[in-house]
Amino acid sequence: MAVTVDKTAPAGKGHNAFAMAQAQFDGVAEYLGLDAATRELLRNPLREYHFGIPIRMDDGSMKVFRGFRVQHNDARGPGKGGIRFHPQETVDTVRALSMWMTWKCAVVDIPLGGSKGGVVCDPHNLSAREQEQVCRGWVRQISHDVGPLLDVPAPDVMTTPQHMLWMLDEFEHIHRGHFPGFITGKPVGMGGSLGRTEATGFGVVFTIREALKEMGLRPDATAASVQGFGNVAQYAIRLYEQLGGKVLCVSSWDQADQTSYSFRKATGVNLDALLSITDRFGGIDKAKAKTMGYEVLDGEAWLAQEVDILIPAALENQIRGDNVERIHSKVKLIAEGANGPTTPEADAVIKKRGIFDIPDFLANAGGVTCSYFEQVQSNMNYYWERDEVLGRLDVKMTAAYLAVSELARKRGLYMRDAAYVIAINRVVEACKQRGWI
Ligand code: GLU
Protein backbone atom coordinates (compact mmCIF):
# COMPACT_ATOMS: atom_id res chain seq x y z
CA MET A 1 0.00 0.00 0.00
CA ALA A 2 1.19 3.50 -0.76
CA VAL A 3 2.35 5.70 2.07
CA THR A 4 2.34 9.44 1.50
CA VAL A 5 3.80 11.88 3.96
CA ASP A 6 2.50 15.27 4.98
CA LYS A 7 4.89 17.60 3.15
CA THR A 8 4.06 20.40 5.57
CA ALA A 9 6.00 18.52 8.25
CA PRO A 10 8.86 20.63 9.63
CA ALA A 11 11.92 20.47 7.42
CA GLY A 12 15.14 18.88 8.55
CA LYS A 13 16.79 15.53 8.28
CA GLY A 14 14.09 12.94 7.94
CA HIS A 15 10.50 13.50 8.92
CA ASN A 16 8.25 14.83 11.54
CA ALA A 17 7.67 11.54 13.38
CA PHE A 18 3.96 12.18 13.93
CA ALA A 19 3.37 12.87 10.21
CA MET A 20 5.22 9.63 9.53
CA ALA A 21 3.12 7.63 12.03
CA GLN A 22 -0.08 9.12 10.56
CA ALA A 23 1.05 8.35 7.00
CA GLN A 24 1.72 4.73 7.95
CA PHE A 25 -1.72 4.53 9.58
CA ASP A 26 -3.47 6.22 6.62
CA GLY A 27 -1.97 3.70 4.16
CA VAL A 28 -3.31 0.74 6.13
CA ALA A 29 -6.65 2.48 6.91
CA GLU A 30 -7.15 2.79 3.14
CA TYR A 31 -6.29 -0.89 2.60
CA LEU A 32 -8.73 -1.92 5.35
CA GLY A 33 -11.42 0.47 4.11
CA LEU A 34 -11.92 2.09 7.52
CA ASP A 35 -14.66 4.71 7.72
CA ALA A 36 -13.96 8.39 8.32
CA ALA A 37 -14.86 8.41 12.04
CA THR A 38 -12.60 5.46 12.77
CA ARG A 39 -9.73 7.12 10.93
CA GLU A 40 -10.31 10.39 12.78
CA LEU A 41 -10.32 8.56 16.12
CA LEU A 42 -7.17 6.54 15.49
CA ARG A 43 -4.94 8.96 13.59
CA ASN A 44 -4.92 11.37 16.56
CA PRO A 45 -4.29 10.94 20.29
CA LEU A 46 -7.34 10.85 22.57
CA ARG A 47 -5.72 13.12 25.17
CA GLU A 48 -2.52 15.01 25.74
CA TYR A 49 -0.97 16.94 28.60
CA HIS A 50 1.70 19.64 28.24
CA PHE A 51 3.22 21.16 31.34
CA GLY A 52 6.14 23.00 32.89
CA ILE A 53 8.28 21.38 35.58
CA PRO A 54 9.99 24.00 37.76
CA ILE A 55 13.22 22.75 39.34
CA ARG A 56 15.65 24.36 41.74
CA MET A 57 19.05 23.59 40.25
CA ASP A 58 22.13 22.75 42.33
CA ASP A 59 23.49 26.29 41.85
CA GLY A 60 20.33 27.74 43.44
CA SER A 61 18.76 29.03 40.21
CA MET A 62 15.28 27.99 39.04
CA LYS A 63 14.74 26.30 35.67
CA VAL A 64 11.50 25.17 34.02
CA PHE A 65 11.57 21.98 31.93
CA ARG A 66 8.85 21.12 29.41
CA GLY A 67 7.04 17.85 30.04
CA PHE A 68 4.46 15.86 28.06
CA ARG A 69 2.19 12.84 28.32
CA VAL A 70 0.20 11.79 25.28
CA GLN A 71 -2.49 9.11 25.57
CA HIS A 72 -3.20 7.86 22.09
CA ASN A 73 -5.77 5.14 22.73
CA ASP A 74 -6.93 3.12 25.73
CA ALA A 75 -9.74 1.02 24.23
CA ARG A 76 -7.86 -2.25 24.95
CA GLY A 77 -6.73 -1.31 28.47
CA PRO A 78 -4.81 1.32 30.46
CA GLY A 79 -2.38 3.41 28.43
CA LYS A 80 1.17 2.10 28.45
CA GLY A 81 4.44 3.60 27.33
CA GLY A 82 7.77 5.00 28.36
CA ILE A 83 9.02 8.46 29.30
CA ARG A 84 11.97 9.85 27.35
CA PHE A 85 14.46 12.42 28.57
CA HIS A 86 15.96 14.05 25.49
CA PRO A 87 17.15 17.57 24.66
CA GLN A 88 15.44 17.44 21.24
CA GLU A 89 12.13 16.02 22.49
CA THR A 90 9.06 17.49 20.78
CA VAL A 91 5.38 16.94 21.34
CA ASP A 92 5.07 15.53 17.80
CA THR A 93 7.66 12.87 18.55
CA VAL A 94 5.78 11.93 21.71
CA ARG A 95 2.51 11.81 19.75
CA ALA A 96 4.04 9.44 17.21
CA LEU A 97 5.54 7.26 19.90
CA SER A 98 2.21 7.06 21.77
CA MET A 99 0.50 5.89 18.58
CA TRP A 100 3.19 3.29 17.95
CA MET A 101 2.63 2.05 21.55
CA THR A 102 -1.04 1.41 20.77
CA TRP A 103 -0.08 -0.77 17.80
CA LYS A 104 2.76 -2.43 19.74
CA CYS A 105 0.52 -3.57 22.61
CA ALA A 106 -2.11 -4.73 20.13
CA VAL A 107 0.25 -6.71 17.88
CA VAL A 108 1.55 -8.75 20.86
CA ASP A 109 -2.01 -8.95 22.15
CA ILE A 110 -1.54 -7.60 25.67
CA PRO A 111 -4.51 -5.82 27.28
CA LEU A 112 -3.03 -2.31 27.24
CA GLY A 113 -3.38 0.87 25.21
CA GLY A 114 -0.77 3.31 23.94
CA SER A 115 0.78 6.35 25.64
CA LYS A 116 4.13 8.09 25.74
CA GLY A 117 5.77 10.80 27.81
CA GLY A 118 8.78 13.01 27.60
CA VAL A 119 10.76 15.79 29.17
CA VAL A 120 12.92 18.19 27.17
CA CYS A 121 16.17 17.79 29.09
CA ASP A 122 19.63 16.29 28.78
CA PRO A 123 20.43 14.06 31.76
CA HIS A 124 24.13 14.21 30.77
CA ASN A 125 24.07 17.75 32.21
CA LEU A 126 21.92 17.13 35.30
CA SER A 127 23.11 15.96 38.71
CA ALA A 128 21.40 12.98 40.34
CA ARG A 129 19.48 15.37 42.62
CA GLU A 130 18.30 17.47 39.66
CA GLN A 131 17.19 14.33 37.81
CA GLU A 132 15.24 13.23 40.89
CA GLN A 133 13.50 16.63 40.95
CA VAL A 134 12.58 16.30 37.25
CA CYS A 135 11.09 12.85 37.91
CA ARG A 136 9.11 13.98 40.95
CA GLY A 137 8.04 17.18 39.18
CA TRP A 138 6.78 15.23 36.14
CA VAL A 139 4.58 13.06 38.41
CA ARG A 140 3.28 16.06 40.38
CA GLN A 141 2.03 17.72 37.19
CA ILE A 142 0.05 14.70 36.03
CA SER A 143 -0.55 12.58 39.11
CA HIS A 144 -4.36 12.44 38.69
CA ASP A 145 -4.32 11.55 35.00
CA VAL A 146 -1.98 8.56 35.21
CA GLY A 147 -2.12 5.50 37.48
CA PRO A 148 -2.30 1.69 37.53
CA LEU A 149 -5.80 1.67 36.01
CA LEU A 150 -5.37 4.71 33.77
CA ASP A 151 -1.95 5.03 32.23
CA VAL A 152 1.27 3.28 33.23
CA PRO A 153 4.70 4.81 32.42
CA ALA A 154 8.01 2.98 31.92
CA PRO A 155 11.63 3.71 30.98
CA ASP A 156 12.70 4.74 27.49
CA VAL A 157 15.55 6.76 26.00
CA MET A 158 17.81 8.04 28.82
CA THR A 159 15.47 7.03 31.65
CA THR A 160 16.36 4.28 34.11
CA PRO A 161 14.91 2.04 36.86
CA GLN A 162 16.08 4.65 39.41
CA HIS A 163 14.04 7.32 37.63
CA MET A 164 11.00 5.00 37.73
CA LEU A 165 11.40 4.47 41.46
CA TRP A 166 11.56 8.21 42.19
CA MET A 167 8.39 8.62 40.11
CA LEU A 168 6.65 5.79 41.97
CA ASP A 169 7.68 7.24 45.31
CA GLU A 170 6.22 10.64 44.40
CA PHE A 171 2.97 9.04 43.14
CA GLU A 172 2.65 7.01 46.36
CA HIS A 173 3.21 10.13 48.51
CA ILE A 174 0.47 11.98 46.63
CA HIS A 175 -2.04 9.11 46.63
CA ARG A 176 -1.10 7.76 50.08
CA GLY A 177 -0.55 4.04 49.63
CA HIS A 178 1.48 1.53 47.71
CA PHE A 179 0.71 1.35 44.00
CA PRO A 180 3.52 -0.65 42.38
CA GLY A 181 1.35 -1.16 39.27
CA PHE A 182 1.63 2.59 38.57
CA ILE A 183 4.93 2.25 36.73
CA THR A 184 7.12 -0.48 35.24
CA GLY A 185 10.84 -0.88 34.76
CA LYS A 186 11.32 -0.50 38.51
CA PRO A 187 14.51 -1.85 40.12
CA VAL A 188 14.41 -5.56 40.92
CA GLY A 189 13.56 -5.95 44.62
CA MET A 190 11.51 -2.72 44.52
CA GLY A 191 8.65 -4.09 42.45
CA GLY A 192 10.64 -4.63 39.27
CA SER A 193 10.65 -7.84 37.25
CA LEU A 194 13.67 -9.99 36.61
CA GLY A 195 14.39 -9.93 32.90
CA ARG A 196 12.90 -6.45 32.29
CA THR A 197 16.30 -4.87 31.57
CA GLU A 198 17.12 -7.50 28.96
CA ALA A 199 13.59 -7.79 27.57
CA THR A 200 13.62 -5.33 24.66
CA GLY A 201 16.99 -6.42 23.26
CA PHE A 202 16.23 -10.10 23.79
CA GLY A 203 12.82 -9.66 22.14
CA VAL A 204 14.47 -8.16 19.06
CA VAL A 205 16.65 -11.28 18.80
CA PHE A 206 13.70 -13.66 19.28
CA THR A 207 12.19 -12.11 16.15
CA ILE A 208 15.53 -12.28 14.29
CA ARG A 209 15.84 -15.96 15.22
CA GLU A 210 12.38 -16.70 13.78
CA ALA A 211 13.04 -14.68 10.61
CA LEU A 212 16.35 -16.47 10.00
CA LYS A 213 14.59 -19.81 10.50
CA GLU A 214 12.08 -18.86 7.79
CA MET A 215 14.93 -17.80 5.50
CA GLY A 216 16.72 -21.09 6.07
CA LEU A 217 19.75 -19.36 7.65
CA ARG A 218 21.59 -20.42 10.80
CA PRO A 219 22.37 -17.55 13.21
CA ASP A 220 25.96 -18.76 13.57
CA ALA A 221 26.45 -18.25 9.85
CA THR A 222 25.40 -14.58 10.01
CA ALA A 223 26.94 -11.23 10.93
CA ALA A 224 25.23 -8.05 12.11
CA SER A 225 25.82 -4.33 12.49
CA VAL A 226 24.08 -2.39 15.25
CA GLN A 227 23.21 1.28 15.61
CA GLY A 228 23.34 2.46 19.22
CA PHE A 229 24.91 1.01 22.30
CA GLY A 230 22.26 1.63 24.95
CA ASN A 231 20.06 -0.84 26.76
CA VAL A 232 18.33 -2.29 23.69
CA ALA A 233 21.51 -2.69 21.62
CA GLN A 234 23.58 -4.18 24.44
CA TYR A 235 21.13 -6.98 25.23
CA ALA A 236 20.36 -7.64 21.57
CA ILE A 237 24.10 -8.13 20.98
CA ARG A 238 24.36 -10.39 24.05
CA LEU A 239 21.64 -12.81 22.91
CA TYR A 240 22.57 -12.69 19.22
CA GLU A 241 26.13 -13.67 20.16
CA GLN A 242 24.79 -16.47 22.36
CA LEU A 243 23.01 -17.81 19.27
CA GLY A 244 26.38 -17.79 17.51
CA GLY A 245 26.06 -14.58 15.48
CA LYS A 246 28.92 -12.13 15.09
CA VAL A 247 28.53 -8.35 15.48
CA LEU A 248 31.06 -6.49 13.33
CA CYS A 249 30.11 -2.90 14.06
CA VAL A 250 28.26 -0.78 16.64
CA SER A 251 27.69 2.96 16.77
CA SER A 252 27.29 5.27 19.74
CA TRP A 253 26.63 8.91 20.59
CA ASP A 254 29.63 11.00 21.61
CA GLN A 255 28.47 13.66 24.06
CA ALA A 256 31.69 15.73 23.89
CA ASP A 257 31.66 15.95 20.07
CA GLN A 258 27.82 16.05 19.84
CA THR A 259 27.86 13.46 17.07
CA SER A 260 27.95 9.70 16.78
CA TYR A 261 30.70 7.34 15.66
CA SER A 262 30.78 3.73 14.48
CA PHE A 263 33.21 1.21 15.97
CA ARG A 264 34.26 -1.68 13.75
CA LYS A 265 36.28 -4.80 14.30
CA ALA A 266 36.53 -7.26 11.42
CA THR A 267 36.87 -10.22 13.80
CA GLY A 268 33.76 -9.17 15.75
CA VAL A 269 33.23 -6.69 18.59
CA ASN A 270 33.82 -7.83 22.16
CA LEU A 271 30.70 -6.83 24.10
CA ASP A 272 32.21 -7.01 27.60
CA ALA A 273 35.36 -5.15 26.58
CA LEU A 274 33.24 -2.39 24.99
CA LEU A 275 30.98 -2.22 28.05
CA SER A 276 34.04 -1.56 30.22
CA ILE A 277 34.69 1.67 28.25
CA THR A 278 31.03 2.80 27.94
CA ASP A 279 29.30 5.47 30.05
CA ARG A 280 25.84 5.00 31.56
CA PHE A 281 24.16 6.52 28.49
CA GLY A 282 25.80 4.07 26.08
CA GLY A 283 28.62 6.41 24.97
CA ILE A 284 31.79 4.49 23.99
CA ASP A 285 35.18 6.10 24.74
CA LYS A 286 36.81 6.66 21.30
CA ALA A 287 40.43 6.82 22.45
CA LYS A 288 40.17 3.67 24.52
CA ALA A 289 38.33 1.86 21.68
CA LYS A 290 41.23 2.70 19.34
CA THR A 291 43.76 1.20 21.77
CA MET A 292 41.59 -1.95 21.81
CA GLY A 293 41.96 -2.24 18.05
CA TYR A 294 38.62 -0.76 16.90
CA GLU A 295 38.40 1.32 13.75
CA VAL A 296 36.50 4.51 14.58
CA LEU A 297 34.32 5.52 11.63
CA ASP A 298 31.61 8.09 10.91
CA GLY A 299 28.27 7.80 12.68
CA GLU A 300 26.48 6.30 9.67
CA ALA A 301 29.16 3.73 8.81
CA TRP A 302 27.21 1.07 10.75
CA LEU A 303 24.66 1.20 7.93
CA ALA A 304 27.19 0.43 5.19
CA GLN A 305 28.74 -2.73 6.63
CA GLU A 306 28.96 -6.00 4.69
CA VAL A 307 26.67 -7.94 7.02
CA ASP A 308 23.48 -10.00 6.82
CA ILE A 309 21.54 -8.14 9.51
CA LEU A 310 21.13 -4.49 10.47
CA ILE A 311 19.76 -3.62 13.90
CA PRO A 312 18.94 0.09 14.26
CA ALA A 313 18.58 0.39 18.05
CA ALA A 314 18.99 4.12 18.69
CA LEU A 315 16.38 6.76 17.78
CA GLU A 316 13.73 7.54 15.16
CA ASN A 317 14.58 8.92 11.69
CA GLN A 318 17.90 7.15 11.22
CA ILE A 319 17.48 5.30 7.90
CA ARG A 320 16.32 7.98 5.48
CA GLY A 321 16.08 8.78 1.78
CA ASP A 322 19.51 10.44 1.95
CA ASN A 323 21.40 7.44 3.38
CA VAL A 324 19.38 4.32 2.55
CA GLU A 325 21.55 3.64 -0.52
CA ARG A 326 24.50 3.08 1.84
CA ILE A 327 22.98 -0.26 2.89
CA HIS A 328 25.28 -3.02 1.60
CA SER A 329 23.94 -5.44 -1.02
CA LYS A 330 24.61 -8.37 1.34
CA VAL A 331 22.01 -7.18 3.89
CA LYS A 332 18.98 -9.50 4.00
CA LEU A 333 17.29 -8.54 7.23
CA ILE A 334 16.60 -5.37 9.22
CA ALA A 335 15.25 -5.71 12.77
CA GLU A 336 14.07 -2.36 14.10
CA GLY A 337 15.06 -2.18 17.77
CA ALA A 338 14.35 1.56 17.91
CA ASN A 339 10.95 3.19 17.47
CA GLY A 340 10.49 4.74 14.02
CA PRO A 341 14.07 4.34 12.73
CA THR A 342 13.02 4.09 9.05
CA THR A 343 11.38 6.94 7.14
CA PRO A 344 8.78 6.16 4.45
CA GLU A 345 11.25 7.03 1.60
CA ALA A 346 13.82 4.62 3.01
CA ASP A 347 11.11 2.04 3.64
CA ALA A 348 10.12 2.14 -0.05
CA VAL A 349 13.74 1.47 -1.09
CA ILE A 350 14.12 -1.37 1.45
CA LYS A 351 10.88 -2.92 0.19
CA LYS A 352 12.01 -2.61 -3.46
CA ARG A 353 15.38 -4.18 -2.72
CA GLY A 354 13.59 -7.14 -1.12
CA ILE A 355 15.25 -6.73 2.27
CA PHE A 356 13.12 -8.38 4.95
CA ASP A 357 12.18 -5.75 7.55
CA ILE A 358 10.84 -6.65 11.00
CA PRO A 359 9.00 -3.43 11.91
CA ASP A 360 9.71 -1.53 15.12
CA PHE A 361 6.44 -2.09 16.94
CA LEU A 362 6.82 -5.84 16.49
CA ALA A 363 10.62 -6.22 16.83
CA ASN A 364 10.93 -4.09 19.97
CA ALA A 365 7.70 -5.17 21.69
CA GLY A 366 9.64 -7.30 24.20
CA GLY A 367 10.04 -4.33 26.55
CA VAL A 368 6.37 -3.57 26.92
CA THR A 369 5.48 -7.26 27.02
CA CYS A 370 7.78 -7.69 29.99
CA SER A 371 6.34 -4.49 31.49
CA TYR A 372 2.96 -6.18 31.33
CA PHE A 373 4.42 -9.21 33.16
CA GLU A 374 5.86 -6.79 35.72
CA GLN A 375 2.43 -5.23 36.27
CA VAL A 376 0.89 -8.67 36.71
CA GLN A 377 3.59 -9.60 39.26
CA SER A 378 3.26 -6.24 41.04
CA ASN A 379 -0.51 -6.63 41.28
CA MET A 380 -0.15 -10.17 42.72
CA ASN A 381 2.81 -9.08 44.85
CA TYR A 382 4.43 -12.35 43.78
CA TYR A 383 7.53 -12.37 41.61
CA TRP A 384 8.60 -14.96 39.06
CA GLU A 385 12.04 -16.42 38.38
CA ARG A 386 14.04 -14.86 35.53
CA ASP A 387 13.72 -17.98 33.37
CA GLU A 388 9.95 -17.94 33.75
CA VAL A 389 9.78 -14.29 32.68
CA LEU A 390 12.06 -14.78 29.67
CA GLY A 391 10.35 -18.03 28.71
CA ARG A 392 6.95 -16.33 28.67
CA LEU A 393 8.48 -13.44 26.73
CA ASP A 394 9.83 -15.79 24.09
CA VAL A 395 6.42 -17.49 23.71
CA LYS A 396 4.62 -14.15 23.31
CA MET A 397 7.14 -12.62 20.90
CA THR A 398 7.38 -15.75 18.78
CA ALA A 399 3.60 -16.07 18.51
CA ALA A 400 3.27 -12.41 17.49
CA TYR A 401 6.08 -12.72 14.94
CA LEU A 402 4.60 -15.87 13.39
CA ALA A 403 1.10 -14.37 13.14
CA VAL A 404 2.49 -11.33 11.28
CA SER A 405 4.76 -13.30 8.96
CA GLU A 406 1.95 -15.72 8.13
CA LEU A 407 -0.40 -12.87 7.22
CA ALA A 408 2.36 -11.19 5.20
CA ARG A 409 2.92 -14.39 3.23
CA LYS A 410 -0.78 -15.13 2.72
CA ARG A 411 -1.70 -11.67 1.47
CA GLY A 412 1.62 -10.75 -0.13
CA LEU A 413 2.08 -7.84 2.28
CA TYR A 414 5.25 -6.10 3.49
CA MET A 415 5.87 -7.09 7.13
CA ARG A 416 5.20 -3.57 8.44
CA ASP A 417 1.83 -3.50 6.69
CA ALA A 418 0.91 -6.99 7.92
CA ALA A 419 1.76 -5.99 11.50
CA TYR A 420 -0.36 -2.86 11.10
CA VAL A 421 -3.31 -4.85 9.73
CA ILE A 422 -3.32 -7.14 12.80
CA ALA A 423 -2.82 -4.32 15.31
CA ILE A 424 -5.29 -1.87 13.79
CA ASN A 425 -7.98 -4.56 13.43
CA ARG A 426 -7.66 -5.40 17.14
CA VAL A 427 -7.89 -1.76 18.23
CA VAL A 428 -10.80 -1.04 15.86
CA GLU A 429 -12.63 -4.06 17.25
CA ALA A 430 -12.15 -2.83 20.85
CA CYS A 431 -13.36 0.67 19.92
CA LYS A 432 -16.43 -0.81 18.18
CA GLN A 433 -17.30 -3.06 21.11
CA ARG A 434 -17.12 -0.05 23.44
CA GLY A 435 -19.41 1.91 21.11
CA TRP A 436 -16.80 4.58 20.35
CA ILE A 437 -17.21 4.24 16.60
N1 GLU B 1 9.75 2.29 26.17
C1 GLU B 1 9.51 0.95 25.71
C2 GLU B 1 8.88 0.96 24.34
O1 GLU B 1 9.00 1.88 23.56
C3 GLU B 1 8.73 0.16 26.73
C4 GLU B 1 7.41 0.72 27.11
C5 GLU B 1 6.78 0.06 28.32
O2 GLU B 1 7.38 -0.84 28.87
O3 GLU B 1 5.69 0.50 28.69
O4 GLU B 1 8.28 0.00 23.94
Coordinates of N, CA and C and ligand atoms in Angstrom, one line a residue, residues 69 79-84 97 101 104-105 112 115-116 152-157 159 184-185 196 200 337-339 364-372, ligand 1:
R69 N 2.7 14.2 28.3 CA 2.2 12.8 28.3 C 1.1 12.8 27.3
G79 N -3.5 3.0 29.3 CA -2.4 3.4 28.4 C -1.1 2.9 29.0
K80 N -0.1 2.6 28.0 CA 1.2 2.1 28.4 C 2.2 2.7 27.6
G81 N 3.3 3.1 28.2 CA 4.4 3.6 27.3 C 5.5 4.4 28.2
G82 N 6.6 4.4 27.6 CA 7.8 5.0 28.4 C 7.8 6.5 28.5
I83 N 8.8 7.0 29.2 CA 9.0 8.5 29.3 C 10.4 8.7 28.8
R84 N 10.6 9.6 27.9 CA 12.0 9.9 27.4 C 12.5 11.2 27.9
L97 N 5.1 8.4 19.1 CA 5.5 7.3 19.9 C 4.3 6.7 20.7
M101 N 2.9 2.9 20.4 CA 2.6 2.0 21.6 C 1.3 1.3 21.5
K104 N 1.8 -1.5 19.1 CA 2.8 -2.4 19.7 C 2.0 -3.4 20.7
C105 N 1.2 -2.8 21.6 CA 0.5 -3.6 22.6 C -0.5 -4.5 21.9
L112 N -3.5 -3.7 26.9 CA -3.0 -2.3 27.2 C -3.2 -1.4 26.0
S115 N 0.5 5.0 25.1 CA 0.8 6.4 25.6 C 2.3 6.6 25.5
K116 N 2.7 7.8 25.7 CA 4.1 8.1 25.7 C 4.3 9.4 26.5
V152 N 0.1 3.8 32.5 CA 1.3 3.3 33.2 C 2.6 3.6 32.5
P153 N 3.4 4.5 33.1 CA 4.7 4.8 32.4 C 5.8 3.7 32.6
A154 N 6.9 3.9 31.9 CA 8.0 3.0 31.9 C 9.3 3.7 31.4
P155 N 10.4 3.0 31.5 CA 11.6 3.7 31.0 C 11.7 3.7 29.5
D156 N 12.4 4.7 28.9 CA 12.7 4.7 27.5 C 14.1 5.4 27.3
V157 N 14.2 6.2 26.3 CA 15.5 6.8 26.0 C 16.0 7.6 27.2
T159 N 16.1 7.2 30.3 CA 15.5 7.0 31.7 C 15.7 5.6 32.2
T184 N 6.3 0.7 35.4 CA 7.1 -0.5 35.2 C 8.6 -0.1 34.9
G185 N 9.4 -1.1 34.9 CA 10.8 -0.9 34.8 C 11.5 -0.4 36.1
R196 N 13.4 -7.7 32.9 CA 12.9 -6.4 32.3 C 14.0 -5.7 31.6
T200 N 13.8 -5.9 26.0 CA 13.6 -5.3 24.7 C 14.7 -5.9 23.7
G337 N 15.1 -2.2 16.3 CA 15.1 -2.2 17.8 C 14.6 -0.8 18.3
A338 N 14.8 0.2 17.5 CA 14.4 1.6 17.9 C 12.9 1.7 17.5
N339 N 12.3 2.8 18.0 CA 11.0 3.2 17.5 C 11.1 4.1 16.3
N364 N 10.5 -4.6 18.6 CA 10.9 -4.1 20.0 C 9.8 -4.2 21.0
A365 N 8.8 -5.0 20.8 CA 7.7 -5.2 21.7 C 8.0 -6.0 23.0
G366 N 9.2 -6.5 23.0 CA 9.6 -7.3 24.2 C 9.6 -6.5 25.5
G367 N 10.0 -5.2 25.4 CA 10.0 -4.3 26.5 C 8.7 -4.2 27.2
V368 N 7.7 -3.8 26.3 CA 6.4 -3.6 26.9 C 5.7 -4.9 27.3
T369 N 6.0 -6.0 26.6 CA 5.5 -7.3 27.0 C 6.0 -7.6 28.4
C370 N 7.3 -7.4 28.7 CA 7.8 -7.7 30.0 C 7.2 -6.7 31.0
S371 N 7.0 -5.5 30.6 CA 6.3 -4.5 31.5 C 5.0 -5.0 31.9
Y372 N 4.3 -5.6 31.0 CA 3.0 -6.2 31.3 C 3.1 -7.3 32.4
Ligands
GLU1 N1 9.8 2.3 26.2 C1 9.5 1.0 25.7 C2 8.9 1.0 24.3 O1 9.0 1.9 23.6 C3 8.7 0.2 26.7 C4 7.4 0.7 27.1 C5 6.8 0.1 28.3 O2 7.4 -0.8 28.9 O3 5.7 0.5 28.7 O4 8.3 0.0 23.9

